[in-house]
mmCIF file of C-alpha atoms in Angstrom:
data_model
loop_
_atom_site.group_PDB
_atom_site.id
_atom_site.type_symbol
_atom_site.label_atom_id
_atom_site.label_comp_id
_atom_site.label_asym_id
_atom_site.label_seq_id
_atom_site.Cartn_x
_atom_site.Cartn_y
_atom_site.Cartn_z
ATOM 1 C CA MET A 1 120.143 25.893 46.490
ATOM 2 C CA LYS A 2 120.837 29.614 46.692
ATOM 3 C CA LYS A 3 119.453 30.146 43.168
ATOM 4 C CA THR A 4 116.229 28.313 44.052
ATOM 5 C CA TYR A 5 115.949 30.401 47.213
ATOM 6 C CA LEU A 6 116.451 33.685 45.340
ATOM 7 C CA ASP A 7 114.101 32.667 42.517
ATOM 8 C CA SER A 8 111.328 31.397 44.799
ATOM 9 C CA PHE A 9 110.923 34.153 47.371
ATOM 10 C CA PRO A 10 110.433 37.910 46.998
ATOM 11 C CA LYS A 11 113.279 40.067 48.259
ATOM 12 C CA SER A 12 111.043 41.508 51.008
ATOM 13 C CA GLU A 13 110.647 38.001 52.516
ATOM 14 C CA ARG A 14 114.239 36.742 52.230
ATOM 15 C CA LYS A 15 116.745 36.637 55.041
ATOM 16 C CA PRO A 16 120.363 37.299 54.057
ATOM 17 C CA PHE A 17 121.776 34.028 52.696
ATOM 18 C CA GLY A 18 125.052 34.550 54.575
ATOM 19 C CA LEU A 19 123.183 34.886 57.876
ATOM 20 C CA MET A 20 121.327 31.651 57.204
ATOM 21 C CA LYS A 21 124.591 29.827 56.398
ATOM 22 C CA LEU A 22 125.961 31.057 59.735
ATOM 23 C CA LYS A 23 122.836 29.795 61.520
ATOM 24 C CA VAL A 24 123.284 26.401 59.833
ATOM 25 C CA ARG A 25 126.851 26.227 61.180
ATOM 26 C CA GLN A 26 125.485 27.155 64.633
ATOM 27 C CA GLY A 27 122.992 24.282 64.417
ATOM 28 C CA VAL A 28 119.811 26.372 64.583
ATOM 29 C CA MET A 29 118.896 26.136 60.886
ATOM 30 C CA GLU A 30 118.888 23.333 58.368
ATOM 31 C CA PHE A 31 119.089 23.572 54.577
ATOM 32 C CA LEU A 32 117.412 20.540 53.042
ATOM 33 C CA VAL A 33 117.371 19.677 49.356
ATOM 34 C CA ILE A 34 114.235 17.905 48.138
ATOM 35 C CA LEU A 35 115.076 15.101 45.718
ATOM 36 C CA GLU A 36 112.871 13.198 43.290
ATOM 37 C CA LYS A 37 114.604 10.190 41.694
ATOM 38 C CA GLY A 38 117.956 11.711 42.613
ATOM 39 C CA ARG A 39 117.182 15.090 41.056
ATOM 40 C CA PRO A 40 116.893 18.258 43.144
ATOM 41 C CA VAL A 41 113.309 19.489 42.827
ATOM 42 C CA GLY A 42 113.073 21.931 45.706
ATOM 43 C CA LEU A 43 114.261 23.096 49.082
ATOM 44 C CA ALA A 44 113.220 23.351 52.694
ATOM 45 C CA ILE A 45 114.922 25.678 55.168
ATOM 46 C CA THR A 46 114.007 25.119 58.799
ATOM 47 C CA VAL A 47 114.714 26.914 62.071
ATOM 48 C CA LEU A 48 115.101 24.762 65.179
ATOM 49 C CA TYR A 49 114.212 26.046 68.650
ATOM 50 C CA ARG A 50 113.406 23.850 71.641
ATOM 51 C CA ASP A 51 110.595 21.539 70.487
ATOM 52 C CA LEU A 52 109.586 23.878 67.658
ATOM 53 C CA VAL A 53 110.551 23.667 64.001
ATOM 54 C CA LEU A 54 109.724 26.623 61.787
ATOM 55 C CA LEU A 55 109.485 25.659 58.124
ATOM 56 C CA ASP A 56 110.926 29.024 57.165
ATOM 57 C CA TYR A 57 111.185 28.471 53.405
ATOM 58 C CA PHE A 58 109.682 25.684 51.302
ATOM 59 C CA ALA A 59 109.729 25.637 47.525
ATOM 60 C CA ILE A 60 109.260 23.148 44.709
ATOM 61 C CA HIS A 61 110.621 24.023 41.251
ATOM 62 C CA ARG A 62 107.818 25.030 38.887
ATOM 63 C CA ALA A 63 108.494 22.061 36.582
ATOM 64 C CA TYR A 64 107.697 19.632 39.432
ATOM 65 C CA ARG A 65 104.625 21.303 40.897
ATOM 66 C CA GLY A 66 101.372 19.375 40.666
ATOM 67 C CA GLN A 67 103.216 16.035 40.749
ATOM 68 C CA ARG A 68 102.795 15.473 44.521
ATOM 69 C CA CYS A 69 106.464 16.333 45.177
ATOM 70 C CA GLY A 70 105.450 19.038 47.652
ATOM 71 C CA SER A 71 103.036 16.753 49.481
ATOM 72 C CA ALA A 72 105.641 13.989 49.667
ATOM 73 C CA ALA A 73 108.295 16.430 50.887
ATOM 74 C CA LEU A 74 105.999 17.847 53.574
ATOM 75 C CA SER A 75 105.235 14.311 54.746
ATOM 76 C CA LEU A 76 108.977 13.586 54.971
ATOM 77 C CA LEU A 77 109.522 16.790 56.930
ATOM 78 C CA LYS A 78 106.855 15.720 59.428
ATOM 79 C CA GLU A 79 108.662 12.382 59.811
ATOM 80 C CA ARG A 80 112.065 14.057 60.171
ATOM 81 C CA TYR A 81 110.767 16.292 62.951
ATOM 82 C CA GLN A 82 108.473 13.769 64.624
ATOM 83 C CA GLY A 83 108.046 14.641 68.298
ATOM 84 C CA LYS A 84 108.506 18.338 67.566
ATOM 85 C CA ARG A 85 105.905 20.956 66.691
ATOM 86 C CA LEU A 86 106.168 21.924 63.026
ATOM 87 C CA ILE A 87 104.948 25.418 62.174
ATOM 88 C CA LEU A 88 105.036 27.681 59.140
ATOM 89 C CA GLU A 89 103.940 31.120 58.008
ATOM 90 C CA ILE A 90 101.911 31.903 54.903
ATOM 91 C CA GLU A 91 100.873 35.232 53.459
ATOM 92 C CA LEU A 92 97.340 36.293 54.301
ATOM 93 C CA PRO A 93 95.003 36.042 51.288
ATOM 94 C CA ASP A 94 94.424 39.800 51.281
ATOM 95 C CA GLU A 95 91.728 41.018 48.871
ATOM 96 C CA GLU A 96 94.156 43.599 47.460
ATOM 97 C CA ALA A 97 97.129 41.260 46.971
ATOM 98 C CA PRO A 98 98.184 40.896 43.334
ATOM 99 C CA ASN A 99 98.876 37.184 43.942
ATOM 100 C CA ARG A 100 95.717 36.516 45.977
ATOM 101 C CA GLU A 101 94.831 33.311 44.082
ATOM 102 C CA GLU A 102 98.339 31.953 44.615
ATOM 103 C CA ARG A 103 98.050 32.669 48.341
ATOM 104 C CA ILE A 104 94.720 30.845 48.502
ATOM 105 C CA ARG A 105 96.160 27.824 46.639
ATOM 106 C CA ARG A 106 99.171 27.781 48.965
ATOM 107 C CA LYS A 107 96.939 27.724 52.044
ATOM 108 C CA GLN A 108 94.751 24.989 50.529
ATOM 109 C CA PHE A 109 97.881 22.931 49.834
ATOM 110 C CA TYR A 110 99.012 23.105 53.450
ATOM 111 C CA LEU A 111 95.544 22.440 54.888
ATOM 112 C CA LYS A 112 95.096 19.478 52.523
ATOM 113 C CA ASN A 113 98.420 18.116 53.785
ATOM 114 C CA GLY A 114 97.496 18.153 57.456
ATOM 115 C CA MET A 115 98.510 21.611 58.599
ATOM 116 C CA VAL A 116 95.917 23.540 60.619
ATOM 117 C CA GLU A 117 95.195 27.168 61.417
ATOM 118 C CA THR A 118 96.422 28.453 64.771
ATOM 119 C CA GLY A 119 94.553 31.746 64.773
ATOM 120 C CA LEU A 120 97.913 33.547 65.052
ATOM 121 C CA LYS A 121 98.265 36.464 62.668
ATOM 122 C CA VAL A 122 101.682 38.062 62.494
ATOM 123 C CA CYS A 123 103.610 40.634 60.538
ATOM 124 C CA VAL A 124 106.992 39.309 59.410
ATOM 125 C CA PHE A 125 109.257 41.959 57.907
ATOM 126 C CA GLN A 126 106.166 44.064 57.058
ATOM 127 C CA VAL A 127 104.382 41.133 55.386
ATOM 128 C CA PRO A 128 101.061 40.099 57.027
ATOM 129 C CA MET A 129 101.078 36.348 57.605
ATOM 130 C CA GLU A 130 99.216 33.642 59.450
ATOM 131 C CA VAL A 131 100.821 30.773 61.329
ATOM 132 C CA LEU A 132 99.875 27.164 60.598
ATOM 133 C CA THR A 133 100.910 24.130 62.614
ATOM 134 C CA ASP A 134 100.907 20.360 62.269
ATOM 135 C CA GLY A 135 98.071 20.221 64.791
ATOM 136 C CA GLU A 136 99.941 21.038 67.971
ATOM 137 C CA THR A 137 99.182 24.328 69.699
ATOM 138 C CA VAL A 138 101.691 27.138 69.729
ATOM 139 C CA THR A 139 101.458 30.508 71.454
ATOM 140 C CA TYR A 140 102.627 33.808 70.034
ATOM 141 C CA GLU A 141 105.334 33.942 72.714
ATOM 142 C CA GLU A 142 106.677 30.529 71.663
ATOM 143 C CA TYR A 143 106.507 31.464 67.995
ATOM 144 C CA HIS A 144 108.268 34.803 68.572
ATOM 145 C CA GLY A 145 110.911 33.028 70.664
ATOM 146 C CA ILE A 146 112.059 31.250 67.518
ATOM 147 C CA TYR A 147 113.153 34.565 66.026
ATOM 148 C CA ARG A 148 114.385 36.104 69.254
ATOM 149 C CA GLU A 149 116.501 33.138 70.347
ATOM 150 C CA THR A 150 117.788 31.824 67.020
ATOM 151 C CA ILE A 151 117.845 34.560 64.390
ATOM 152 C CA GLY A 152 118.495 37.446 66.775
ATOM 153 C CA THR A 153 116.822 40.422 68.421
ATOM 154 C CA ILE A 154 117.292 42.691 65.388
ATOM 155 C CA PHE A 155 115.161 40.359 63.264
ATOM 156 C CA ALA A 156 112.794 39.583 66.151
ATOM 157 C CA ARG A 157 111.871 43.260 66.367
ATOM 158 C CA ARG A 158 110.566 43.011 62.806
ATOM 159 C CA VAL A 159 108.178 40.184 63.745
ATOM 160 C CA THR A 160 105.034 41.370 65.490
ATOM 161 C CA SER A 161 101.547 40.150 66.320
ATOM 162 C CA LEU A 162 98.604 41.503 64.297
#
């Protein structure tokens, strides 16, 4: 799981793996392995706070992309957290971004799978992002509370509204 995490996310967007393991032991994060026919094909790392679930990291191995594994996994996550508000952050499709097309495809994937725009634009560890939700409303204060109350004030200071 750690290898997939390190391979899938740029260093600037990764939380220390040791911190996340601690948060799992504290019950505020979950590491979930995504399986297809018994084989690990991806991961989901969530942060739990009140009735909010932040899908903090979500990745499908390259070899399994385009085979509906991501859509199926997202559907299962919605079932797992039924009755809670599921939210996630995606990079803004900035005109200057070297991976602009990838960012656009990522957003289309989430919108196609039932996530909706909230209008919240945030900066997470100096990366401009937008917040999507499963359809339920979420305020900036609620969103920021996830970081402040679960990850800690040091990290929360690096999450701001745009």
